[in-house]
Amino acid sequence: MSVSQLQSSREMTSRVTMLVSAAQEAVRGAGAVPADAVGSADLAEALQRVGELESAATALRLRLSAEAEARRVAEDPDLGGAATGTDAWLAGLLGSTRASQASGLRLGRLLGSKYAATREAFAAGRLRVDQVRVIVDAAEEAPDRATPEQVAAAEELLVGKATGDSTRSGRPMNAKRLRQAARRMFDPIDRTLADEHELKMLTREKAGADAETFLSLHENGDGTWSGKFRIPELHGNLLETVLAHLTSPRRLGLKRAADGSTSSTIDPSAPQSQSYLETRGQGFCELIEHLPTTGLSPSQATVLVTLDLDALLTGIGAARLDSGVRITAGEARRMACEAGLVPAVLGGASEPLDLGRERRLHSATQRRALSLSHETCATSGCERPFAWCEIHHHRLSWGRGGATDLDNGLPLCGFHHRKAHDPAWDLRQHSSGEWRFHRRR
């Protein structure tokens, strides 16, 4: 390196340090302002900008960490000391753990050599680090036959979903929802490629989940037991579905008398408690009490699964359960042997879905079909699970001649169902597909 190049490098290093120091001073200055002095209208914007600043700072840290690894700074006795690797050196420098720094180094290396769209959005503060991990991990699982152009196009699609630029509502997808979308990131590009990619991701995730599965129980000696567990996504969702039905607010509905006493209006056997966690615990106990005592049948689960016939026959592709979980076609075939599997687009006989006006309430089969497109209450922003919902005749009420079929059924939680029947409110579907309430004038 020439003298002029060395001098230029030092000037750039000094500039980065000065800019970072200035940013620190600006943040400290903002932190000195009392939080109660911030206007209500400014709070949301301030929080959003702080989130963007955190992301931009993390992106810079990962980029500098990757550069330190490339230069082998940790091996310099004057800088690295006794560090056994860059991850260990960073852990000591930043007061972190070696494992977390090793994970950050991997992410920094990949962003530095690939994934320009993700790198730029992250540096601009538009992506959170957990979203970046989802995008990069999914792109790294691309099938071998995917071209660099196809991977880049799929990456850009995911970045658009993560930032909200390509979502119908304009709102960003959080990492959890983005992870589901990432499994089908090649869908708009090549459907067969998307099937291969999804199968690869699901197979890897299942292998990892199986290896991490455990259950620990111990008696506390005070009349209670405690425990902890970790189970695969499929089984967690099956358990969640059962508990959601057992602890549904509609099932737990109470009627309060004038003397202050209460009685259940729906199910006298439903557990009653004061908190959400207590209710869940009592629901779990109820589930255990109702397990078979004369031997277990193959499965007590009734599952609605949808997948292409080709996927079922070949094992290539994925299936979707009524809880929203996607599993491999092979896992679906296994469950078809053991569970009460109700096919949708399965190539076999299906239960009838449209019952016309002969019934006022939607059937269990119709509820399962509606769960394919609604994982929660249909009202925009409501995250109450589908199991808590009632099916509302949203186009034409049953009393006015409306049919009890799928085209006239919308899942709403108890709160929003009551609101739908309140003449002061009007439930409308926007062009984005979202359902929102508007006060009537």
Tab-separated table of C-alpha atoms in Angstrom:
chain	number	residue	atom	x	y	z
A	1	MET	CA	0.000	0.000	0.000
A	2	SER	CA	1.420	3.401	-1.005
A	3	VAL	CA	1.797	6.307	1.408
A	4	SER	CA	-1.121	8.161	-0.236
A	5	GLN	CA	-3.368	5.073	0.019
A	6	LEU	CA	-2.433	4.597	3.675
A	7	GLN	CA	-3.209	8.232	4.420
A	8	SER	CA	-6.566	7.975	2.609
A	9	SER	CA	-7.435	4.839	4.598
A	10	ARG	CA	-6.662	6.580	7.876
A	11	GLU	CA	-8.811	9.553	6.890
A	12	MET	CA	-11.745	7.262	6.065
A	13	THR	CA	-11.335	5.422	9.391
A	14	SER	CA	-11.265	8.737	11.233
A	15	ARG	CA	-14.392	9.860	9.362
A	16	VAL	CA	-16.336	6.690	10.306
A	17	THR	CA	-15.327	7.112	13.960
A	18	MET	CA	-16.329	10.783	13.932
A	19	LEU	CA	-19.710	10.057	12.343
A	20	VAL	CA	-20.474	7.271	14.810
A	21	SER	CA	-19.460	9.533	17.699
A	22	ALA	CA	-21.741	12.273	16.385
A	23	ALA	CA	-24.618	9.774	16.162
A	24	GLN	CA	-23.958	8.735	19.777
A	25	GLU	CA	-24.097	12.348	20.917
A	26	ALA	CA	-27.358	12.900	19.013
A	27	VAL	CA	-28.946	9.839	20.647
A	28	ARG	CA	-27.768	10.949	24.085
A	29	GLY	CA	-29.258	14.366	23.416
A	30	ALA	CA	-32.601	12.820	22.475
A	31	GLY	CA	-32.448	10.615	25.568
A	32	ALA	CA	-32.036	13.658	27.776
A	33	VAL	CA	-35.463	14.947	26.697
A	34	PRO	CA	-38.120	13.772	29.219
A	35	ALA	CA	-40.385	11.182	27.602
A	36	ASP	CA	-43.505	12.911	28.949
A	37	ALA	CA	-42.459	16.056	27.066
A	38	VAL	CA	-42.857	14.321	23.701
A	39	GLY	CA	-46.193	15.127	22.104
A	40	SER	CA	-48.631	12.277	21.507
A	41	ALA	CA	-48.568	12.926	17.768
A	42	ASP	CA	-44.751	12.660	17.766
A	43	LEU	CA	-44.433	9.456	19.775
A	44	ALA	CA	-45.186	7.095	16.890
A	45	GLU	CA	-42.755	8.828	14.530
A	46	ALA	CA	-40.044	8.956	17.200
A	47	LEU	CA	-40.418	5.245	17.947
A	48	GLN	CA	-40.308	4.395	14.244
A	49	ARG	CA	-37.143	6.430	13.735
A	50	VAL	CA	-35.461	4.862	16.775
A	51	GLY	CA	-36.259	1.415	15.336
A	52	GLU	CA	-34.727	2.420	12.002
A	53	LEU	CA	-31.674	3.796	13.788
A	54	GLU	CA	-31.220	0.512	15.690
A	55	SER	CA	-31.350	-1.445	12.439
A	56	ALA	CA	-28.899	0.843	10.652
A	57	ALA	CA	-26.491	0.643	13.604
A	58	THR	CA	-26.735	-3.164	13.657
A	59	ALA	CA	-26.089	-3.318	9.909
A	60	LEU	CA	-22.968	-1.170	10.345
A	61	ARG	CA	-21.739	-3.305	13.257
A	62	LEU	CA	-22.127	-6.525	11.272
A	63	ARG	CA	-20.333	-5.012	8.276
A	64	LEU	CA	-17.414	-3.833	10.434
A	65	SER	CA	-17.286	-7.196	12.228
A	66	ALA	CA	-17.039	-9.038	8.911
A	67	GLU	CA	-14.244	-6.696	7.845
A	68	ALA	CA	-12.379	-7.364	11.093
A	69	GLU	CA	-12.645	-11.084	10.418
A	70	ALA	CA	-11.399	-10.680	6.851
A	71	ARG	CA	-8.348	-8.753	8.116
A	72	ARG	CA	-7.745	-11.264	10.950
A	73	VAL	CA	-7.642	-8.462	13.488
A	74	ALA	CA	-8.124	-10.984	16.303
A	75	GLU	CA	-4.748	-12.524	15.419
A	76	ASP	CA	-2.942	-9.209	15.916
A	77	PRO	CA	-1.267	-9.470	19.359
A	78	ASP	CA	-1.665	-5.737	19.887
A	79	LEU	CA	-5.417	-5.812	19.192
A	80	GLY	CA	-6.700	-9.348	19.588
A	81	GLY	CA	-4.710	-10.248	22.656
A	82	ALA	CA	-5.343	-13.864	23.630
A	83	ALA	CA	-8.570	-14.196	21.593
A	84	THR	CA	-8.982	-17.595	19.946
A	85	GLY	CA	-11.034	-16.243	17.063
A	86	THR	CA	-12.863	-13.203	15.757
A	87	ASP	CA	-16.076	-14.287	17.481
A	88	ALA	CA	-14.293	-14.523	20.842
A	89	TRP	CA	-12.568	-11.171	20.272
A	90	LEU	CA	-15.895	-9.485	19.436
A	91	ALA	CA	-17.593	-11.087	22.452
A	92	GLY	CA	-14.970	-9.580	24.750
A	93	LEU	CA	-15.013	-6.223	22.961
A	94	LEU	CA	-18.806	-5.863	23.001
A	95	GLY	CA	-19.650	-7.664	26.235
A	96	SER	CA	-21.603	-10.302	24.352
A	97	THR	CA	-21.406	-14.076	23.911
A	98	ARG	CA	-19.247	-15.952	21.466
A	99	ALA	CA	-22.239	-17.795	20.015
A	100	SER	CA	-24.166	-14.613	19.218
A	101	GLN	CA	-21.106	-13.007	17.614
A	102	ALA	CA	-20.444	-16.128	15.518
A	103	SER	CA	-24.021	-15.911	14.246
A	104	GLY	CA	-23.567	-12.203	13.480
A	105	LEU	CA	-20.314	-12.861	11.627
A	106	ARG	CA	-22.019	-15.409	9.394
A	107	LEU	CA	-24.770	-12.912	8.603
A	108	GLY	CA	-22.258	-10.137	7.952
A	109	ARG	CA	-20.227	-12.336	5.582
A	110	LEU	CA	-23.275	-13.349	3.567
A	111	LEU	CA	-24.578	-9.782	3.335
A	112	GLY	CA	-21.173	-8.598	2.215
A	113	SER	CA	-20.867	-11.130	-0.601
A	114	LYS	CA	-24.510	-11.610	-1.659
A	115	TYR	CA	-28.039	-10.295	-1.187
A	116	ALA	CA	-27.618	-6.674	-2.204
A	117	ALA	CA	-31.337	-5.837	-1.838
A	118	THR	CA	-31.370	-7.053	1.768
A	119	ARG	CA	-28.077	-5.340	2.555
A	120	GLU	CA	-29.251	-1.969	1.251
A	121	ALA	CA	-32.640	-2.087	3.004
A	122	PHE	CA	-30.959	-3.140	6.264
A	123	ALA	CA	-28.394	-0.339	6.069
A	124	ALA	CA	-31.221	2.138	5.430
A	125	GLY	CA	-32.943	0.960	8.622
A	126	ARG	CA	-35.947	-0.496	6.829
A	127	LEU	CA	-35.380	-4.101	7.957
A	128	ARG	CA	-34.989	-5.524	11.445
A	129	VAL	CA	-32.201	-8.015	12.074
A	130	ASP	CA	-34.635	-10.907	12.661
A	131	GLN	CA	-36.228	-10.192	9.273
A	132	VAL	CA	-32.776	-10.132	7.661
A	133	ARG	CA	-31.980	-13.547	9.131
A	134	VAL	CA	-35.200	-14.987	7.729
A	135	ILE	CA	-34.486	-13.657	4.227
A	136	VAL	CA	-30.837	-14.742	4.165
A	137	ASP	CA	-31.520	-18.189	5.648
A	138	ALA	CA	-34.309	-18.817	3.125
A	139	ALA	CA	-32.165	-17.660	0.189
A	140	GLU	CA	-29.306	-19.906	1.356
A	141	GLU	CA	-31.710	-22.874	1.062
A	142	ALA	CA	-32.437	-22.141	-2.612
A	143	PRO	CA	-32.381	-25.309	-4.765
A	144	ASP	CA	-29.117	-25.917	-6.603
A	145	ARG	CA	-30.759	-25.418	-9.982
A	146	ALA	CA	-31.986	-21.913	-9.089
A	147	THR	CA	-30.066	-19.296	-11.063
A	148	PRO	CA	-28.510	-16.245	-9.361
A	149	GLU	CA	-31.086	-14.085	-11.160
A	150	GLN	CA	-33.961	-16.162	-9.767
A	151	VAL	CA	-32.544	-16.021	-6.238
A	152	ALA	CA	-32.090	-12.248	-6.494
A	153	ALA	CA	-35.657	-11.787	-7.758
A	154	ALA	CA	-37.066	-13.934	-4.950
A	155	GLU	CA	-34.959	-12.034	-2.414
A	156	GLU	CA	-36.336	-8.699	-3.636
A	157	LEU	CA	-39.885	-10.026	-3.278
A	158	LEU	CA	-39.211	-10.958	0.346
A	159	VAL	CA	-37.609	-7.587	1.064
A	160	GLY	CA	-40.770	-5.941	-0.293
A	161	LYS	CA	-42.927	-7.993	2.066
A	162	ALA	CA	-40.648	-7.246	5.027
A	163	THR	CA	-40.714	-3.480	4.405
A	164	GLY	CA	-44.397	-3.394	3.437
A	165	ASP	CA	-43.700	-2.141	-0.084
A	166	SER	CA	-45.305	-5.196	-1.686
A	167	THR	CA	-47.982	-6.117	0.867
A	168	ARG	CA	-51.604	-5.329	0.130
A	169	SER	CA	-52.042	-3.409	3.382
A	170	GLY	CA	-48.737	-1.557	3.075
A	171	ARG	CA	-47.711	-2.807	6.515
A	172	PRO	CA	-44.437	-4.703	7.037
A	173	MET	CA	-44.461	-8.436	7.757
A	174	ASN	CA	-42.882	-9.353	11.069
A	175	ALA	CA	-40.271	-12.117	11.150
A	176	LYS	CA	-42.789	-14.810	12.093
A	177	ARG	CA	-45.086	-14.103	9.142
A	178	LEU	CA	-42.115	-13.499	6.862
A	179	ARG	CA	-40.767	-16.950	7.700
A	180	GLN	CA	-43.993	-18.487	6.405
A	181	ALA	CA	-43.840	-16.392	3.224
A	182	ALA	CA	-40.164	-17.245	2.719
A	183	ARG	CA	-41.019	-20.906	2.256
A	184	ARG	CA	-42.786	-19.961	-0.988
A	185	MET	CA	-40.438	-17.145	-2.050
A	186	PHE	CA	-40.014	-18.648	-5.546
A	187	ASP	CA	-43.767	-18.952	-6.178
A	188	PRO	CA	-44.090	-15.947	-8.541
A	189	ILE	CA	-40.984	-17.081	-10.438
A	190	ASP	CA	-41.259	-20.857	-10.848
A	191	ARG	CA	-43.911	-23.000	-9.122
A	192	THR	CA	-41.878	-26.213	-9.382
A	193	LEU	CA	-38.835	-24.458	-7.981
A	194	ALA	CA	-40.996	-23.144	-5.130
A	195	ASP	CA	-42.166	-26.675	-4.299
A	196	GLU	CA	-38.576	-27.940	-4.193
A	197	HIS	CA	-37.471	-25.014	-2.043
A	198	GLU	CA	-40.336	-25.384	0.399
A	199	LEU	CA	-39.736	-29.123	0.762
A	200	LYS	CA	-36.045	-28.466	1.427
A	201	MET	CA	-36.800	-25.859	4.100
A	202	LEU	CA	-39.510	-27.906	5.795
A	203	THR	CA	-37.314	-31.014	5.842
A	204	ARG	CA	-34.429	-29.087	7.414
A	205	GLU	CA	-36.704	-27.412	9.958
A	206	LYS	CA	-38.328	-30.709	10.898
A	207	ALA	CA	-34.948	-32.403	11.389
A	208	GLY	CA	-33.835	-29.547	13.615
A	209	ALA	CA	-37.107	-29.546	15.564
A	210	ASP	CA	-36.946	-33.308	16.129
A	211	ALA	CA	-33.418	-32.969	17.494
A	212	GLU	CA	-34.492	-30.173	19.863
A	213	THR	CA	-37.647	-31.893	21.148
A	214	PHE	CA	-37.737	-32.644	24.883
A	215	LEU	CA	-40.092	-32.825	27.851
A	216	SER	CA	-39.104	-32.356	31.496
A	217	LEU	CA	-41.515	-32.928	34.413
A	218	HIS	CA	-40.889	-32.929	38.158
A	219	GLU	CA	-42.986	-32.983	41.315
A	220	ASN	CA	-42.715	-29.874	43.496
A	221	GLY	CA	-43.776	-31.594	46.723
A	222	ASP	CA	-46.551	-29.066	47.387
A	223	GLY	CA	-49.333	-30.715	45.428
A	224	THR	CA	-48.189	-29.359	42.063
A	225	TRP	CA	-45.953	-30.407	39.198
A	226	SER	CA	-43.777	-28.187	37.020
A	227	GLY	CA	-42.197	-28.761	33.666
A	228	LYS	CA	-40.914	-27.353	30.428
A	229	PHE	CA	-40.908	-28.654	26.899
A	230	ARG	CA	-39.944	-27.943	23.322
A	231	ILE	CA	-41.857	-29.610	20.489
A	232	PRO	CA	-42.036	-29.259	16.689
A	233	GLU	CA	-44.230	-26.614	15.077
A	234	LEU	CA	-46.794	-29.172	13.896
A	235	HIS	CA	-47.394	-30.630	17.343
A	236	GLY	CA	-47.348	-27.226	19.005
A	237	ASN	CA	-50.111	-26.047	16.687
A	238	LEU	CA	-52.158	-29.193	17.284
A	239	LEU	CA	-51.876	-28.595	21.048
A	240	GLU	CA	-52.660	-24.899	20.614
A	241	THR	CA	-55.796	-25.736	18.589
A	242	VAL	CA	-57.141	-28.015	21.328
A	243	LEU	CA	-56.343	-25.537	24.120
A	244	ALA	CA	-57.868	-22.665	22.145
A	245	HIS	CA	-61.143	-24.581	21.852
A	246	LEU	CA	-61.110	-25.527	25.547
A	247	THR	CA	-60.430	-21.941	26.671
A	248	SER	CA	-62.485	-20.074	24.064
A	249	PRO	CA	-64.128	-16.967	25.599
A	250	ARG	CA	-67.469	-18.092	24.157
A	251	ARG	CA	-67.184	-21.406	26.000
A	252	LEU	CA	-66.093	-19.595	29.149
A	253	GLY	CA	-68.872	-16.990	28.908
A	254	LEU	CA	-70.376	-16.138	32.306
A	255	LYS	CA	-73.738	-14.655	33.220
A	256	ARG	CA	-73.701	-12.505	36.375
A	257	ALA	CA	-76.861	-12.463	38.473
A	258	ALA	CA	-78.136	-9.560	40.583
A	259	ASP	CA	-76.725	-11.130	43.753
A	260	GLY	CA	-73.253	-11.221	42.223
A	261	SER	CA	-73.200	-14.959	41.537
A	262	THR	CA	-72.171	-16.201	38.126
A	263	SER	CA	-73.183	-19.104	35.943
A	264	SER	CA	-71.841	-20.342	32.636
A	265	THR	CA	-74.059	-19.478	29.677
A	266	ILE	CA	-72.336	-21.877	27.300
A	267	ASP	CA	-70.612	-24.865	28.900
A	268	PRO	CA	-70.906	-25.657	32.613
A	269	SER	CA	-67.808	-27.883	32.408
A	270	ALA	CA	-65.561	-25.047	31.218
A	271	PRO	CA	-62.751	-24.036	33.597
A	272	GLN	CA	-63.114	-20.720	35.408
A	273	SER	CA	-60.207	-18.596	36.633
A	274	GLN	CA	-59.059	-15.015	36.982
A	275	SER	CA	-56.203	-14.839	34.491
A	276	TYR	CA	-55.386	-15.967	30.970
A	277	LEU	CA	-52.490	-18.165	32.136
A	278	GLU	CA	-54.621	-19.810	34.818
A	279	THR	CA	-57.343	-20.490	32.264
A	280	ARG	CA	-54.823	-22.071	29.912
A	281	GLY	CA	-53.460	-24.205	32.726
A	282	GLN	CA	-56.921	-25.429	33.689
A	283	GLY	CA	-57.676	-26.148	30.048
A	284	PHE	CA	-54.506	-28.249	29.862
A	285	CYS	CA	-55.600	-30.188	32.960
A	286	GLU	CA	-59.009	-30.774	31.360
A	287	LEU	CA	-57.276	-32.104	28.257
A	288	ILE	CA	-55.183	-34.527	30.336
A	289	GLU	CA	-58.241	-35.745	32.264
A	290	HIS	CA	-59.973	-36.650	29.005
A	291	LEU	CA	-57.147	-38.727	27.577
A	292	PRO	CA	-58.190	-42.361	26.896
A	293	THR	CA	-57.616	-44.700	29.851
A	294	THR	CA	-58.005	-47.995	27.989
A	295	GLY	CA	-55.213	-47.483	25.493
A	296	LEU	CA	-54.504	-44.787	22.948
A	297	SER	CA	-56.101	-44.896	19.538
A	298	PRO	CA	-53.872	-44.013	16.530
A	299	SER	CA	-54.842	-40.344	16.843
A	300	GLN	CA	-57.629	-38.253	18.330
A	301	ALA	CA	-56.880	-35.359	15.979
A	302	THR	CA	-59.204	-34.266	13.218
A	303	VAL	CA	-57.181	-32.324	10.689
A	304	LEU	CA	-58.160	-30.435	7.564
A	305	VAL	CA	-55.255	-30.655	5.138
A	306	THR	CA	-55.008	-29.148	1.678
A	307	LEU	CA	-52.434	-30.087	-0.935
A	308	ASP	CA	-52.182	-30.993	-4.604
A	309	LEU	CA	-52.815	-34.582	-5.575
A	310	ASP	CA	-49.367	-34.725	-7.223
A	311	ALA	CA	-47.753	-33.671	-3.954
A	312	LEU	CA	-49.598	-36.399	-2.095
A	313	LEU	CA	-48.529	-39.053	-4.591
A	314	THR	CA	-44.919	-37.960	-5.159
A	315	GLY	CA	-44.063	-36.534	-1.747
A	316	ILE	CA	-42.674	-33.349	-3.385
A	317	GLY	CA	-44.374	-30.216	-2.114
A	318	ALA	CA	-46.130	-29.200	1.060
A	319	ALA	CA	-49.521	-29.393	2.729
A	320	ARG	CA	-51.327	-26.764	4.791
A	321	LEU	CA	-53.230	-27.595	7.964
A	322	ASP	CA	-56.303	-25.694	9.094
A	323	SER	CA	-54.136	-24.041	11.787
A	324	GLY	CA	-52.037	-22.424	9.041
A	325	VAL	CA	-48.978	-24.639	9.577
A	326	ARG	CA	-47.272	-26.020	6.484
A	327	ILE	CA	-45.816	-29.531	6.638
A	328	THR	CA	-44.158	-31.825	4.104
A	329	ALA	CA	-46.359	-33.953	1.877
A	330	GLY	CA	-44.740	-37.008	3.464
A	331	GLU	CA	-45.836	-35.846	6.919
A	332	ALA	CA	-49.359	-35.306	5.579
A	333	ARG	CA	-49.429	-38.857	4.252
A	334	ARG	CA	-48.341	-40.134	7.656
A	335	MET	CA	-51.067	-38.156	9.410
A	336	ALA	CA	-53.624	-39.392	6.869
A	337	CYS	CA	-52.999	-42.902	8.221
A	338	GLU	CA	-53.359	-41.899	11.872
A	339	ALA	CA	-55.565	-38.833	12.141
A	340	GLY	CA	-59.132	-38.007	11.219
A	341	LEU	CA	-58.019	-36.288	8.039
A	342	VAL	CA	-60.582	-34.243	6.114
A	343	PRO	CA	-59.315	-33.738	2.550
A	344	ALA	CA	-59.477	-30.461	0.682
A	345	VAL	CA	-58.124	-30.613	-2.874
A	346	LEU	CA	-56.974	-34.136	-2.075
A	347	GLY	CA	-58.461	-36.046	-4.984
A	348	GLY	CA	-60.804	-37.992	-2.686
A	349	ALA	CA	-64.407	-37.545	-1.557
A	350	SER	CA	-64.966	-34.334	0.401
A	351	GLU	CA	-67.677	-33.497	2.861
A	352	PRO	CA	-70.304	-31.079	1.461
A	353	LEU	CA	-69.439	-27.471	2.245
A	354	ASP	CA	-72.579	-25.537	1.221
A	355	LEU	CA	-75.700	-26.365	3.209
A	356	GLY	CA	-77.917	-23.548	1.952
A	357	ARG	CA	-80.693	-22.353	4.283
A	358	GLU	CA	-81.442	-25.655	5.977
A	359	ARG	CA	-79.162	-24.763	8.893
A	360	ARG	CA	-78.689	-21.436	10.665
A	361	LEU	CA	-75.222	-22.174	12.094
A	362	HIS	CA	-72.221	-23.034	9.961
A	363	SER	CA	-71.130	-26.646	10.291
A	364	ALA	CA	-67.810	-27.934	11.610
A	365	THR	CA	-66.805	-28.744	8.028
A	366	GLN	CA	-67.516	-25.172	6.917
A	367	ARG	CA	-65.525	-23.837	9.875
A	368	ARG	CA	-62.567	-25.983	8.818
A	369	ALA	CA	-62.855	-24.704	5.251
A	370	LEU	CA	-62.961	-21.067	6.439
A	371	SER	CA	-59.875	-21.672	8.576
A	372	LEU	CA	-57.933	-22.211	5.355
A	373	SER	CA	-58.150	-18.492	4.607
A	374	HIS	CA	-58.484	-17.098	8.149
A	375	GLU	CA	-56.056	-17.943	10.942
A	376	THR	CA	-57.515	-15.252	13.192
A	377	CYS	CA	-60.571	-13.023	13.461
A	378	ALA	CA	-61.190	-11.513	10.015
A	379	THR	CA	-61.218	-7.954	11.355
A	380	SER	CA	-58.051	-6.111	10.356
A	381	GLY	CA	-55.566	-5.966	13.223
A	382	CYS	CA	-57.371	-8.487	15.454
A	383	GLU	CA	-55.169	-11.437	16.419
A	384	ARG	CA	-57.704	-13.502	18.375
A	385	PRO	CA	-57.313	-17.089	17.077
A	386	PHE	CA	-59.793	-18.677	14.695
A	387	ALA	CA	-60.864	-21.158	17.400
A	388	TRP	CA	-62.283	-18.227	19.396
A	389	CYS	CA	-64.365	-16.977	16.476
A	390	GLU	CA	-68.016	-17.283	15.565
A	391	ILE	CA	-69.086	-17.388	11.901
A	392	HIS	CA	-71.005	-14.264	10.956
A	393	HIS	CA	-73.469	-14.124	8.028
A	394	HIS	CA	-71.738	-11.019	6.715
A	395	ARG	CA	-73.388	-10.551	3.317
A	396	LEU	CA	-77.020	-11.212	4.268
A	397	SER	CA	-78.206	-12.280	7.705
A	398	TRP	CA	-79.909	-15.647	8.062
A	399	GLY	CA	-83.038	-13.958	9.398
A	400	ARG	CA	-83.343	-11.951	6.172
A	401	GLY	CA	-82.922	-14.963	3.910
A	402	GLY	CA	-79.139	-15.304	3.848
A	403	ALA	CA	-77.686	-18.734	3.136
A	404	THR	CA	-75.489	-20.644	5.564
A	405	ASP	CA	-72.630	-21.284	3.173
A	406	LEU	CA	-68.991	-20.332	2.685
A	407	ASP	CA	-69.740	-17.240	0.616
A	408	ASN	CA	-71.811	-15.872	3.479
A	409	GLY	CA	-69.519	-16.720	6.357
A	410	LEU	CA	-66.870	-14.552	8.035
A	411	PRO	CA	-65.064	-15.546	11.271
A	412	LEU	CA	-65.319	-12.846	13.936
A	413	CYS	CA	-64.263	-12.967	17.581
A	414	GLY	CA	-66.954	-12.373	20.186
A	415	PHE	CA	-66.125	-8.669	20.542
A	416	HIS	CA	-66.228	-7.959	16.806
A	417	HIS	CA	-69.244	-10.223	16.239
A	418	ARG	CA	-71.229	-8.131	18.712
A	419	LYS	CA	-69.961	-5.015	16.939
A	420	ALA	CA	-71.119	-6.428	13.580
A	421	HIS	CA	-74.661	-6.637	14.954
A	422	ASP	CA	-74.498	-3.126	16.446
A	423	PRO	CA	-76.495	-0.774	14.166
A	424	ALA	CA	-74.017	2.008	14.969
A	425	TRP	CA	-71.275	0.215	13.044
A	426	ASP	CA	-70.827	-0.915	9.452
A	427	LEU	CA	-68.456	-3.740	8.505
A	428	ARG	CA	-66.855	-3.154	5.089
A	429	GLN	CA	-64.247	-4.915	2.979
A	430	HIS	CA	-61.597	-2.588	1.551
A	431	SER	CA	-59.934	-2.947	-1.836
A	432	SER	CA	-56.907	-4.427	-0.048
A	433	GLY	CA	-59.115	-7.311	1.098
A	434	GLU	CA	-59.107	-6.187	4.739
A	435	TRP	CA	-62.321	-6.005	6.769
A	436	ARG	CA	-62.752	-2.864	8.873
A	437	PHE	CA	-65.520	-1.305	10.959
A	438	HIS	CA	-66.790	2.215	10.212
A	439	ARG	CA	-69.166	4.193	12.367
A	440	ARG	CA	-72.458	4.881	10.602
A	441	ARG	CA	-73.521	8.475	10.185
